[in-house]
Coordinates of C-alpha atoms and ligand atoms in Angstrom, one line a residue:
M1 CA -16.5 -3.6 -5.8
C2 CA -19.3 -1.1 -6.8
G3 CA -18.7 2.4 -7.4
I4 CA -20.4 5.4 -7.9
V5 CA -20.1 8.7 -9.8
G6 CA -22.3 11.8 -10.1
I7 CA -21.9 15.1 -11.6
T8 CA -24.1 18.3 -11.8
G9 CA -23.1 21.2 -13.8
K10 CA -23.6 23.4 -16.8
K11 CA -21.7 21.1 -19.3
Q12 CA -22.5 18.0 -20.9
V13 CA -21.6 15.5 -18.3
T14 CA -21.7 11.9 -20.0
S15 CA -17.9 11.9 -20.9
E16 CA -16.6 13.1 -17.5
I17 CA -18.9 10.3 -15.8
L18 CA -17.4 7.8 -18.3
N19 CA -13.7 8.9 -17.4
S20 CA -14.4 8.7 -13.7
L21 CA -16.1 5.2 -14.1
K22 CA -12.8 4.2 -15.7
R23 CA -10.8 5.3 -12.6
L24 CA -13.1 3.1 -10.6
E25 CA -12.2 -0.1 -12.8
Y26 CA -9.5 -1.2 -10.3
R27 CA -12.2 -1.7 -7.7
G28 CA -13.3 -4.9 -9.7
Y29 CA -16.7 -5.1 -11.3
D30 CA -19.0 -7.0 -13.8
S31 CA -21.1 -4.2 -15.4
A32 CA -21.3 -0.5 -15.8
G33 CA -24.1 2.2 -16.6
I34 CA -24.9 5.8 -16.6
A35 CA -28.1 7.7 -16.2
T36 CA -28.7 11.3 -17.3
L37 CA -31.5 14.0 -17.5
N38 CA -32.1 15.1 -21.0
N39 CA -35.1 17.2 -22.1
D40 CA -37.0 16.6 -18.9
Q41 CA -36.4 12.7 -19.3
I42 CA -34.3 10.2 -17.4
N43 CA -32.3 8.2 -19.9
E44 CA -29.9 5.2 -19.1
V45 CA -27.5 3.3 -20.9
K46 CA -26.0 0.0 -19.1
C47 CA -24.7 -3.2 -19.8
E48 CA -22.7 -6.2 -18.6
G49 CA -19.0 -6.1 -19.0
R50 CA -16.5 -3.6 -18.9
V51 CA -16.8 0.2 -19.4
D52 CA -15.4 0.3 -22.7
V53 CA -18.5 -1.8 -23.7
L54 CA -20.6 0.9 -22.2
E55 CA -18.6 3.6 -23.8
K56 CA -19.4 1.9 -27.5
N57 CA -23.0 1.6 -26.5
L58 CA -23.1 5.2 -25.6
L59 CA -21.8 6.0 -29.1
K60 CA -25.1 4.6 -30.5
L61 CA -27.2 6.3 -28.1
D62 CA -26.7 10.0 -27.1
I63 CA -27.8 10.6 -23.6
N64 CA -25.9 13.8 -22.9
G65 CA -27.1 16.0 -20.0
N66 CA -26.0 18.3 -17.3
V67 CA -26.6 16.1 -14.7
G68 CA -25.9 12.4 -14.5
I69 CA -24.8 9.3 -12.4
G70 CA -22.8 6.4 -13.2
H71 CA -21.8 3.1 -11.6
V72 CA -19.7 0.2 -11.9
R73 CA -21.5 -3.0 -10.3
W74 CA -20.0 -6.0 -8.6
A75 CA -23.0 -8.4 -8.3
T76 CA -24.5 -9.2 -4.9
H77 CA -28.5 -9.6 -5.7
G78 CA -28.9 -11.0 -9.1
A79 CA -26.3 -12.2 -11.4
P80 CA -24.2 -10.0 -13.6
S81 CA -26.5 -9.0 -16.7
D82 CA -27.6 -5.9 -18.8
I83 CA -31.0 -5.7 -16.7
N84 CA -29.1 -6.0 -13.2
A85 CA -26.6 -3.4 -14.0
H86 CA -27.3 0.3 -12.4
P87 CA -28.5 2.7 -12.8
H88 CA -32.0 1.4 -12.2
S89 CA -34.7 3.8 -13.1
S90 CA -38.3 4.8 -13.3
K91 CA -39.8 7.7 -15.1
E92 CA -39.4 10.0 -11.9
V93 CA -36.2 9.0 -10.3
S94 CA -32.9 6.9 -11.3
V95 CA -30.8 5.3 -8.5
V96 CA -27.1 4.1 -8.3
H97 CA -26.4 2.1 -5.0
N98 CA -23.4 0.3 -3.2
G99 CA -24.2 -2.0 -0.5
I100 CA -27.0 -4.5 0.3
I101 CA -30.7 -3.7 1.2
E102 CA -31.2 -6.7 3.6
N103 CA -35.2 -6.0 3.8
S104 CA -35.5 -5.8 0.2
M105 CA -37.9 -8.8 -0.4
L106 CA -40.2 -7.5 2.3
L107 CA -40.3 -4.0 0.6
K108 CA -40.7 -5.5 -3.0
K109 CA -43.8 -7.5 -1.7
D110 CA -45.4 -4.4 -0.4
L111 CA -44.6 -2.5 -3.7
L112 CA -45.7 -5.3 -6.0
K113 CA -49.1 -5.0 -4.0
K114 CA -49.2 -1.2 -5.0
G115 CA -48.9 -1.9 -8.4
Y116 CA -45.0 -1.6 -9.0
N117 CA -43.4 -3.5 -11.8
F118 CA -39.8 -5.1 -11.3
K119 CA -37.6 -5.4 -14.1
S120 CA -34.4 -6.8 -12.2
Q121 CA -33.3 -9.2 -9.7
T122 CA -31.5 -6.6 -7.7
D123 CA -32.3 -5.4 -4.1
T124 CA -31.7 -1.7 -5.4
E125 CA -34.9 -1.6 -7.7
V126 CA -37.0 -1.4 -4.5
I127 CA -35.3 2.0 -3.6
V128 CA -36.3 3.3 -7.1
H129 CA -40.0 2.5 -6.5
L130 CA -40.2 3.6 -2.9
M131 CA -38.7 7.1 -4.0
S132 CA -41.5 7.2 -6.6
E133 CA -44.0 6.1 -4.1
Y134 CA -42.9 8.8 -1.6
L135 CA -42.7 11.6 -4.2
K136 CA -46.3 11.4 -4.5
R137 CA -46.9 12.4 -1.1
Y138 CA -43.9 14.5 0.2
K139 CA -41.6 17.2 -0.9
I140 CA -38.3 15.8 -2.2
K141 CA -36.4 16.0 1.0
N142 CA -39.0 14.5 3.2
A143 CA -39.7 11.8 0.6
V144 CA -35.7 11.1 0.6
M145 CA -35.8 10.6 4.4
K146 CA -38.8 8.5 4.3
M147 CA -37.3 6.2 1.8
L148 CA -34.2 5.9 3.7
N149 CA -36.1 5.2 7.0
S150 CA -37.6 2.2 5.2
L151 CA -34.4 0.7 4.4
Q152 CA -32.5 -1.8 6.5
G153 CA -28.8 -2.8 5.5
S154 CA -26.0 -0.7 4.1
Y155 CA -25.9 1.8 1.2
A156 CA -24.1 4.7 -0.7
L157 CA -26.9 6.2 -3.0
G158 CA -26.7 8.5 -5.8
M159 CA -30.2 9.5 -7.2
I160 CA -31.2 12.0 -10.0
F161 CA -34.9 13.1 -10.5
K162 CA -37.1 14.1 -13.6
D163 CA -38.8 16.8 -11.7
H164 CA -35.8 18.2 -10.0
P165 CA -33.6 18.5 -13.1
N166 CA -30.1 20.2 -11.4
I167 CA -29.8 17.9 -8.4
I168 CA -28.3 14.7 -7.3
I169 CA -29.1 13.4 -4.0
G170 CA -26.4 11.3 -2.1
A171 CA -26.9 9.3 1.2
R172 CA -24.8 7.1 3.2
R173 CA -25.1 3.9 5.7
G174 CA -22.1 1.7 6.0
S175 CA -20.8 2.1 2.4
P176 CA -18.6 5.1 2.0
L177 CA -19.5 8.3 -0.2
A178 CA -17.8 11.4 -0.9
V179 CA -18.9 15.0 -2.5
G180 CA -16.4 17.0 -4.5
Y181 CA -16.6 20.6 -5.4
G182 CA -15.6 22.2 -8.8
P183 CA -15.9 25.4 -10.7
G184 CA -19.6 25.7 -11.8
E185 CA -20.2 22.0 -11.0
N186 CA -20.2 19.5 -8.2
Y187 CA -19.7 15.9 -7.7
L188 CA -20.8 12.6 -5.8
G189 CA -18.4 9.7 -5.9
S190 CA -17.8 6.3 -3.6
D191 CA -14.3 7.4 -3.1
S192 CA -12.2 10.4 -3.6
Y193 CA -10.3 8.6 -6.3
A194 CA -13.3 8.5 -8.6
L195 CA -13.2 12.4 -8.4
K196 CA -9.7 13.3 -8.2
S197 CA -9.2 13.9 -12.0
M198 CA -12.1 16.8 -11.6
T199 CA -11.2 18.2 -8.0
N200 CA -9.1 17.8 -5.0
K201 CA -11.7 19.4 -3.0
I202 CA -13.6 16.8 -0.8
S203 CA -16.1 16.2 1.9
Y204 CA -17.0 12.9 3.5
L205 CA -20.6 11.9 4.5
N206 CA -20.8 10.2 7.9
D207 CA -23.3 7.3 8.5
G208 CA -27.1 8.3 8.4
E209 CA -26.1 11.7 6.5
F210 CA -27.6 12.7 3.1
C211 CA -26.8 15.6 0.7
I212 CA -28.6 17.6 -2.1
I213 CA -25.9 18.6 -4.7
N214 CA -26.7 21.3 -7.0
N215 CA -24.0 22.8 -9.5
D216 CA -23.3 25.8 -7.1
Q217 CA -24.0 24.5 -3.8
V218 CA -24.0 21.4 -1.5
E219 CA -26.3 21.1 1.6
F220 CA -25.7 18.1 3.9
F221 CA -28.3 16.9 6.5
D222 CA -28.1 14.2 9.4
E223 CA -30.8 11.6 9.8
Q224 CA -33.4 13.9 11.2
G225 CA -33.0 16.3 8.5
A226 CA -31.2 18.9 10.1
K227 CA -28.6 20.9 8.2
I228 CA -25.1 20.3 9.0
N229 CA -21.8 21.8 8.2
K230 CA -18.8 19.9 6.6
K231 CA -15.2 20.3 6.6
I232 CA -13.9 20.7 2.9
L233 CA -10.7 18.6 2.7
T234 CA -7.8 19.2 0.2
L235 CA -6.3 16.1 -1.2
S236 CA -2.7 15.5 -2.3
S237 CA -2.3 15.4 -6.0
D238 CA -0.5 12.1 -6.7
E239 CA -1.7 11.4 -10.2
K240 CA 1.6 10.1 -11.5
K241 CA 1.4 7.4 -9.0
Y242 CA -1.5 5.9 -10.8
D243 CA 0.3 5.2 -14.0
K244 CA 1.6 1.8 -14.9
G245 CA 4.8 3.2 -16.7
D246 CA 6.6 0.7 -18.6
Y247 CA 4.7 -2.1 -16.8
K248 CA 2.4 -4.6 -18.1
H249 CA 0.4 -4.8 -15.0
F250 CA 0.1 -2.7 -11.7
M251 CA 1.0 -5.5 -9.9
A252 CA 4.2 -6.0 -11.4
K253 CA 5.1 -2.3 -11.0
E254 CA 3.8 -2.5 -7.4
I255 CA 6.0 -5.7 -6.3
D256 CA 9.2 -3.9 -7.8
E257 CA 8.3 -0.5 -5.9
Q258 CA 8.7 -2.6 -2.7
P259 CA 12.4 -1.3 -2.0
N260 CA 11.4 2.3 -2.2
V261 CA 8.2 1.8 -0.3
I262 CA 10.3 0.3 2.6
K263 CA 12.6 3.3 2.2
N264 CA 9.9 5.8 2.5
C265 CA 8.0 4.0 5.2
V266 CA 11.2 3.8 7.4
N267 CA 12.0 7.5 6.7
E268 CA 8.7 8.5 8.0
Y269 CA 9.1 6.4 11.3
V270 CA 12.6 6.5 12.0
D271 CA 14.5 9.5 13.1
K272 CA 17.7 9.6 10.9
I273 CA 19.9 11.5 13.5
N274 CA 18.8 10.0 16.9
N275 CA 18.3 6.4 15.1
E276 CA 14.9 6.6 17.1
I277 CA 11.4 5.3 16.2
N278 CA 8.9 8.3 16.2
I279 CA 5.5 7.7 16.6
F280 CA 4.2 11.2 17.4
N281 CA 1.0 12.0 19.3
F282 CA 0.3 8.2 20.6
P283 CA -2.6 9.0 22.6
W284 CA -2.0 6.6 25.3
N285 CA 0.3 5.7 27.9
E286 CA 2.2 2.3 27.1
K287 CA 1.3 1.2 30.6
D288 CA -2.3 1.1 30.0
I289 CA -2.0 -1.1 27.3
K290 CA -1.7 -4.7 28.5
N291 CA -3.1 -6.6 25.4
I292 CA -3.6 -6.3 21.7
I293 CA -6.1 -7.4 19.4
L294 CA -5.2 -7.3 15.7
I295 CA -8.0 -7.4 13.4
G296 CA -8.3 -7.2 9.4
C297 CA -9.4 -9.3 6.3
G298 CA -7.6 -11.3 3.6
T299 CA -4.0 -10.1 3.1
A300 CA -4.4 -7.7 6.0
Y301 CA -5.2 -10.5 8.4
H302 CA -2.0 -12.4 7.2
S303 CA 0.0 -9.2 8.4
C304 CA -1.8 -9.4 11.5
L305 CA -0.7 -13.0 12.1
V306 CA 2.7 -12.2 11.4
A307 CA 2.8 -9.3 13.9
K308 CA 1.5 -11.6 16.6
Y309 CA 4.8 -13.6 16.4
W310 CA 6.7 -10.2 16.7
F311 CA 4.7 -8.9 19.6
E312 CA 4.7 -12.3 21.5
E313 CA 8.8 -12.3 20.9
L314 CA 9.4 -9.0 21.7
T315 CA 6.8 -7.6 24.2
D316 CA 5.3 -8.9 27.3
L317 CA 2.0 -8.0 25.8
E318 CA -0.9 -10.5 25.3
V319 CA -1.7 -10.6 21.5
S320 CA -4.6 -12.1 19.7
V321 CA -5.5 -11.9 15.9
D322 CA -9.2 -11.8 14.7
I323 CA -10.8 -11.9 11.3
A324 CA -13.2 -8.8 11.1
S325 CA -16.1 -10.6 9.7
E326 CA -15.9 -13.1 12.8
F327 CA -15.0 -10.4 15.3
R328 CA -17.8 -8.4 14.6
Y329 CA -20.7 -11.0 15.3
R330 CA -19.0 -12.8 18.0
K331 CA -19.7 -12.3 21.8
N332 CA -16.7 -10.2 22.5
R333 CA -15.5 -9.3 25.9
L334 CA -14.1 -5.9 25.1
K335 CA -11.7 -4.4 27.4
K336 CA -10.3 -1.0 28.3
E337 CA -6.6 -2.3 28.6
T338 CA -6.6 -3.8 25.2
L339 CA -5.6 -1.6 22.2
Y340 CA -7.6 -2.7 19.1
I341 CA -5.5 -2.4 15.9
F342 CA -7.5 -2.4 12.5
L343 CA -5.3 -3.1 9.6
S344 CA -6.8 -2.1 6.1
Q345 CA -5.2 -0.9 2.8
S346 CA -8.2 0.7 1.6
G347 CA -9.4 1.7 4.8
E348 CA -13.0 1.1 3.5
T349 CA -13.5 -2.9 4.1
A350 CA -17.1 -3.1 5.5
D351 CA -16.2 -5.9 8.1
T352 CA -13.1 -4.2 9.3
Y353 CA -15.0 -0.9 9.5
A354 CA -17.7 -2.7 11.3
A355 CA -15.5 -4.1 13.8
L356 CA -13.9 -0.6 14.4
D357 CA -17.4 0.8 15.0
L358 CA -18.1 -1.6 17.7
C359 CA -15.0 -1.0 19.6
K360 CA -15.5 2.7 19.1
K361 CA -19.4 2.6 20.4
N362 CA -17.8 0.7 23.6
G363 CA -15.3 3.1 24.5
M364 CA -12.3 1.1 23.3
K365 CA -8.8 2.2 22.4
T366 CA -8.7 2.0 18.5
C367 CA -5.7 2.5 16.2
A368 CA -5.9 2.2 12.3
I369 CA -3.0 1.1 10.2
V370 CA -4.2 2.2 6.6
N371 CA -2.8 3.1 3.4
V372 CA -5.7 5.6 2.3
I373 CA -5.7 8.1 5.1
E374 CA -8.7 9.9 4.0
S375 CA -10.8 6.4 4.4
S376 CA -13.5 5.9 6.9
I377 CA -11.4 3.5 9.0
A378 CA -8.7 6.3 9.4
R379 CA -11.1 9.0 9.9
D380 CA -13.0 7.0 12.7
S381 CA -9.9 5.6 14.8
D382 CA -8.4 7.4 17.6
F383 CA -5.3 7.1 16.1
V384 CA -3.7 6.4 12.5
L385 CA -0.4 4.9 11.6
P386 CA -0.4 5.3 7.8
I387 CA 1.7 2.7 5.8
Y388 CA 2.9 5.4 3.2
C389 CA 3.0 2.8 0.3
G390 CA 1.3 5.2 -2.4
P391 CA -1.8 4.1 -4.2
E392 CA -2.1 0.4 -4.8
I393 CA -4.3 -0.4 -7.8
G394 CA -3.7 -4.1 -8.5
V395 CA -6.6 -6.0 -6.6
A396 CA -4.1 -8.5 -5.1
S397 CA -2.3 -6.8 -2.2
T398 CA 1.5 -6.7 -2.6
K399 CA 3.3 -3.7 -1.6
A400 CA 0.5 -2.5 1.1
F401 CA 1.1 -6.1 2.9
L402 CA 4.9 -5.4 3.2
A403 CA 4.1 -2.1 4.4
Q404 CA 1.6 -3.2 6.6
L405 CA 4.2 -5.6 8.1
L406 CA 6.8 -2.9 8.5
V407 CA 4.5 -0.4 10.4
L408 CA 3.5 -3.3 12.5
Y409 CA 7.3 -4.3 13.4
I410 CA 8.1 -0.5 14.1
L411 CA 5.0 -0.5 16.5
T412 CA 6.4 -3.6 18.1
L413 CA 9.8 -2.3 18.7
K414 CA 8.6 1.1 19.8
L415 CA 6.2 -0.4 22.4
S416 CA 8.7 -3.1 23.3
F417 CA 11.6 -0.3 23.9
L418 CA 9.0 1.6 25.9
K419 CA 7.8 -1.1 28.1
K420 CA 11.6 -2.1 28.8
N421 CA 10.9 -5.3 27.0
I422 CA 14.4 -5.0 25.1
D423 CA 17.5 -2.9 26.0
E424 CA 18.6 0.1 24.3
Q425 CA 21.5 -1.8 22.5
T426 CA 19.0 -4.2 20.8
Y427 CA 16.5 -1.8 20.2
K428 CA 19.1 0.4 18.3
Q429 CA 20.7 -2.7 16.6
K430 CA 16.8 -3.5 15.4
I431 CA 16.5 0.0 14.0
K432 CA 19.8 -0.2 12.1
D433 CA 18.7 -3.4 10.4
L434 CA 15.4 -2.0 9.5
K435 CA 17.3 0.6 7.6
N436 CA 19.0 -1.8 5.4
L437 CA 15.9 -3.9 4.6
H438 CA 15.2 -2.1 1.5
S439 CA 18.5 -3.1 -0.1
Q440 CA 17.8 -7.0 1.0
V441 CA 14.5 -6.6 -0.7
E442 CA 16.1 -5.0 -3.8
K443 CA 18.3 -7.9 -3.9
T444 CA 15.7 -10.6 -3.4
L445 CA 13.7 -9.1 -6.3
L446 CA 16.7 -10.2 -8.7
L447 CA 15.3 -13.7 -8.3
E448 CA 12.7 -12.9 -10.9
N449 CA 14.3 -15.1 -13.8
K450 CA 14.3 -18.1 -11.9
I451 CA 10.8 -17.8 -10.2
N452 CA 9.5 -17.1 -13.8
S453 CA 10.7 -20.6 -14.8
I454 CA 9.4 -22.3 -11.7
A455 CA 6.1 -20.9 -12.2
N456 CA 5.4 -23.1 -15.0
I457 CA 4.7 -26.0 -12.7
F458 CA 2.4 -24.0 -10.7
S459 CA 0.3 -22.6 -13.2
D460 CA -0.3 -26.2 -14.8
A461 CA -0.9 -27.7 -11.2
K462 CA -4.2 -29.2 -10.3
G463 CA -3.5 -28.0 -6.6
C464 CA -0.6 -27.2 -4.5
M465 CA 0.4 -26.2 -1.0
F466 CA 2.5 -23.6 0.9
L467 CA 3.9 -25.0 4.2
G468 CA 5.9 -23.0 7.1
R469 CA 6.3 -22.8 10.9
G470 CA 6.3 -19.6 13.2
S471 CA 6.2 -16.3 11.3
S472 CA 6.5 -18.2 7.9
F473 CA 3.1 -19.8 8.7
P474 CA 1.1 -16.5 7.9
I475 CA 3.5 -16.0 4.9
A476 CA 2.5 -19.5 3.7
L477 CA -1.1 -18.3 4.0
E478 CA -0.5 -15.3 2.0
G479 CA 1.5 -17.1 -0.7
A480 CA -1.4 -19.4 -1.1
L481 CA -3.9 -16.7 -1.3
K482 CA -1.9 -14.8 -3.9
L483 CA -1.8 -17.8 -6.1
K484 CA -5.3 -18.8 -5.9
E485 CA -6.7 -15.3 -6.4
L486 CA -4.5 -14.7 -9.5
S487 CA -4.1 -17.9 -11.3
Y488 CA -7.1 -19.6 -10.0
V489 CA -5.1 -22.8 -8.7
H490 CA -6.3 -24.4 -5.7
A491 CA -3.7 -23.4 -3.2
E492 CA -3.6 -24.1 0.8
G493 CA -1.3 -22.8 3.1
Y494 CA -0.8 -25.0 6.3
P495 CA 1.4 -25.0 9.4
A496 CA 4.1 -27.5 8.4
G497 CA 3.3 -29.3 11.5
E498 CA -0.4 -29.8 11.0
M499 CA 0.2 -32.0 7.7
K500 CA 0.0 -35.1 9.3
H501 CA -3.2 -34.3 11.0
G502 CA -5.0 -34.5 7.7
P503 CA -3.7 -32.5 4.7
L504 CA -1.0 -35.1 4.0
A505 CA -3.7 -37.1 2.5
L506 CA -3.7 -34.8 -0.2
I507 CA -0.2 -35.1 -1.6
E508 CA 0.3 -37.0 -4.7
D509 CA 3.0 -37.7 -7.2
G510 CA 4.2 -34.4 -8.6
M511 CA 2.0 -32.0 -6.5
P512 CA 3.9 -28.6 -6.1
V513 CA 4.7 -27.8 -2.4
V514 CA 6.2 -24.6 -1.3
V515 CA 8.3 -25.1 1.9
L516 CA 9.2 -22.0 3.7
A517 CA 12.1 -22.9 5.9
P518 CA 14.3 -20.0 7.0
K519 CA 17.2 -20.8 9.0
D520 CA 15.4 -19.9 12.2
S521 CA 14.5 -22.0 15.2
Y522 CA 12.0 -23.9 13.5
Y523 CA 14.2 -24.7 10.7
K524 CA 15.0 -28.4 11.5
K525 CA 11.5 -29.3 12.1
T526 CA 10.3 -27.6 9.1
I527 CA 12.9 -29.6 6.9
S528 CA 11.7 -32.8 8.7
N529 CA 8.1 -31.9 7.4
M530 CA 9.6 -31.2 3.9
Q531 CA 11.0 -34.7 3.9
E532 CA 7.6 -36.1 4.9
V533 CA 6.0 -34.4 1.8
I534 CA 8.9 -35.2 -0.5
A535 CA 8.5 -39.1 0.6
R536 CA 5.0 -39.0 -0.8
G537 CA 5.9 -37.8 -4.2
A538 CA 5.6 -33.9 -3.9
K539 CA 7.7 -31.8 -6.0
V540 CA 9.1 -29.3 -3.3
L541 CA 10.2 -25.6 -4.0
L542 CA 12.3 -24.8 -0.8
V543 CA 12.2 -21.1 -0.2
T544 CA 14.9 -20.2 2.6
N545 CA 17.5 -17.6 3.3
K546 CA 21.0 -17.4 2.6
S547 CA 23.2 -18.4 5.4
E548 CA 26.7 -20.0 6.3
D549 CA 24.9 -23.5 6.7
D550 CA 24.1 -25.5 3.7
V551 CA 20.7 -27.0 3.6
F552 CA 21.0 -30.6 4.4
S553 CA 18.4 -32.3 2.7
E554 CA 17.9 -34.6 -0.6
N555 CA 15.5 -34.5 -3.3
I556 CA 14.5 -30.8 -3.3
W557 CA 12.9 -29.9 -6.6
E558 CA 14.2 -26.3 -6.7
T559 CA 15.6 -23.8 -3.8
I560 CA 15.3 -20.0 -3.6
E561 CA 17.4 -18.3 -1.2
V562 CA 16.4 -14.8 0.0
E563 CA 18.9 -12.4 1.1
L564 CA 20.4 -12.7 4.8
S565 CA 18.6 -10.3 7.4
N566 CA 17.7 -9.9 11.1
S567 CA 15.6 -12.9 11.7
D568 CA 12.7 -10.7 12.5
L569 CA 12.6 -9.5 9.2
I570 CA 12.6 -12.9 7.2
P571 CA 8.8 -12.8 6.8
I572 CA 9.2 -9.8 4.6
L573 CA 11.9 -11.0 2.4
L574 CA 10.1 -14.5 2.0
T575 CA 6.9 -12.9 0.7
I576 CA 8.7 -11.3 -2.5
P577 CA 9.4 -14.6 -4.1
L578 CA 5.8 -15.9 -3.5
Q579 CA 4.5 -12.6 -4.8
K580 CA 6.4 -13.2 -8.2
L581 CA 5.4 -16.9 -8.3
A582 CA 1.8 -15.9 -8.1
Y583 CA 2.3 -13.2 -10.9
Y584 CA 4.1 -15.4 -13.2
S585 CA 1.7 -18.3 -12.7
A586 CA -1.3 -15.9 -13.8
L587 CA 0.9 -14.5 -16.7
K588 CA 1.4 -17.7 -18.1
K589 CA -2.1 -18.2 -18.2
G590 CA -3.3 -15.2 -19.6
F591 CA -5.5 -14.1 -16.8
D592 CA -6.5 -10.4 -16.0
I593 CA -3.8 -10.1 -13.3
D594 CA -4.8 -6.5 -12.1
K595 CA -8.5 -7.5 -11.9
P596 CA -9.0 -11.2 -11.0
R597 CA -12.4 -12.6 -11.6
N598 CA -15.2 -12.1 -8.7
L599 CA -12.8 -10.0 -6.8
A600 CA -12.6 -6.3 -5.4
K601 CA -10.2 -3.9 -4.7
S602 CA -12.3 -2.4 -2.0
V603 CA -14.6 -4.8 -0.2
T604 CA -17.3 -2.4 0.8
V605 CA -20.2 -5.0 1.3
E606 CA -20.0 -7.6 4.0
Ligands
F6R1 C1 -5.8 -10.1 -1.3 C2 -6.5 -8.7 -0.9 C3 -7.5 -8.9 0.1 C4 -7.6 -7.6 0.9 C5 -8.7 -7.7 1.8 C6 -8.8 -6.3 2.7 O1 -4.7 -10.1 -2.2 O2 -5.8 -7.9 -1.3 O3 -7.5 -10.3 0.7 O4 -6.2 -7.6 1.8 O5 -9.8 -7.6 1.0 O6 -8.8 -5.3 2.3 P1 -8.2 -4.1 2.8 O7 -6.8 -4.1 3.2 O8 -8.4 -3.0 1.8 O9 -9.2 -4.0 3.9

């Protein structure tokens, strides 16, 4: 999704902006651009395509200067093109923008009447002309406030000005924005990752705030223009973790990292000596929690769905799951005795943030399960459970999904024990099983070669299905999501028992169908559903777990057996072959695995 970088200093800034834009590439984008102030003139270079195309264009045109802004764009208003790429500039001002201006058409109508010409189809261009208009009448700070007041929708903005040569102005509503501090220079960035190569000293803007950045100071203001103080945070330096190492893709590396991710995460939450789960500073008494609502988007939503099965099995809590973009607009009956849990790898997903904001404004109990602990969702929740999986760069979430599941399971166990829903012996046994999980994941990863050859059929397929029952159903959804987003093959996940109610009509001769049938209480039922699709010509890949019992079924095309474990943990193991299947299917097609088309890592617009 869109990314912003800004630098004001004493040195030339173009190459540093370019480097930061390269760091933002992981977010997924379709065009890029830079604007600087040089000899009292705003210059911009921008183009459709990748940052390396921009880099080549910059070689032809020297637009260096001491102040500049850069952007990677993920199209919302107007197709990806040179002209729609950011920055958007007039003679007086240049603007980069993340978010969506919802009243842009109305503002544009007004500005056209005033004689402004529009070059692009973007919503952002209204900001440029509004700013130019207000600058005619007000001093810069008031002009910015007037302009911001006219906007409806969401924005993170970076602006430079012809007549104010050393400053960058940043403003935030709904889309994240950070300020970084360096020696003799200061920075603006849509996330701390963009700025990490330059500084580890960061402040975050809250909604409604704006800032004026000089090379030697940064001033922050609230919506009314009153000056505010900001905490400066020091970020951990984890640069090494952003390296692909010997891997061809971040995704492949992130899948293989999972045994370590699990080991680390278990170490963070499980006390080695007492064999006890530590969740420190949990701000509520478990007796005050009667219900749980789990909220997320995409893969994070799937982890919520798995957790519902765990909570229902192991606790007496009532649990429901919601897609954030639905939750935020439904007429919800928010309840004080409910714990609202928000799942997000990035911690910046706009819909998940809005759902959290709604709960916060109504005084609800909020808990975030996130990877990025400096993120907006983590900062604004009452309580945070980090997933400790390290930076995830591949757009398709893999290790974060596993770590989300793990933290949700740990939370389930803890609440279950505190609420006396399970006895101590069961509790301790389940903790012991958790400690072994990393080695079962490690062994399951050894299925690699087999999956690689199976992937041929999936990458050539017109469409395919993933079926499961119980907690394997959300894993079927996740398997289908991974395959479709990476190899662009139409894939559907379904509860196996639903097939007869419609989707069975899709089954035709040779269609690949993945059946997730671990040997749990649903096993026999799922195997019957599998027979029904085999009878209609499906080519079935059965994913099950090792056990004493053989599979009693015929005409299965291929079988994959994950390791044997505590049955609660089976969804985690079933996920591994599906991640690999999606990876190899996309690899065979030569697709951009870490940056699938049209997708973004951090979805900061709704
Ligand atoms: C799919 C995927 C997405 C994200 C979703 C939520 O592989 O990664 O579906 O899970 O965009 O993102 P976060 O977890 O950052 O809120």
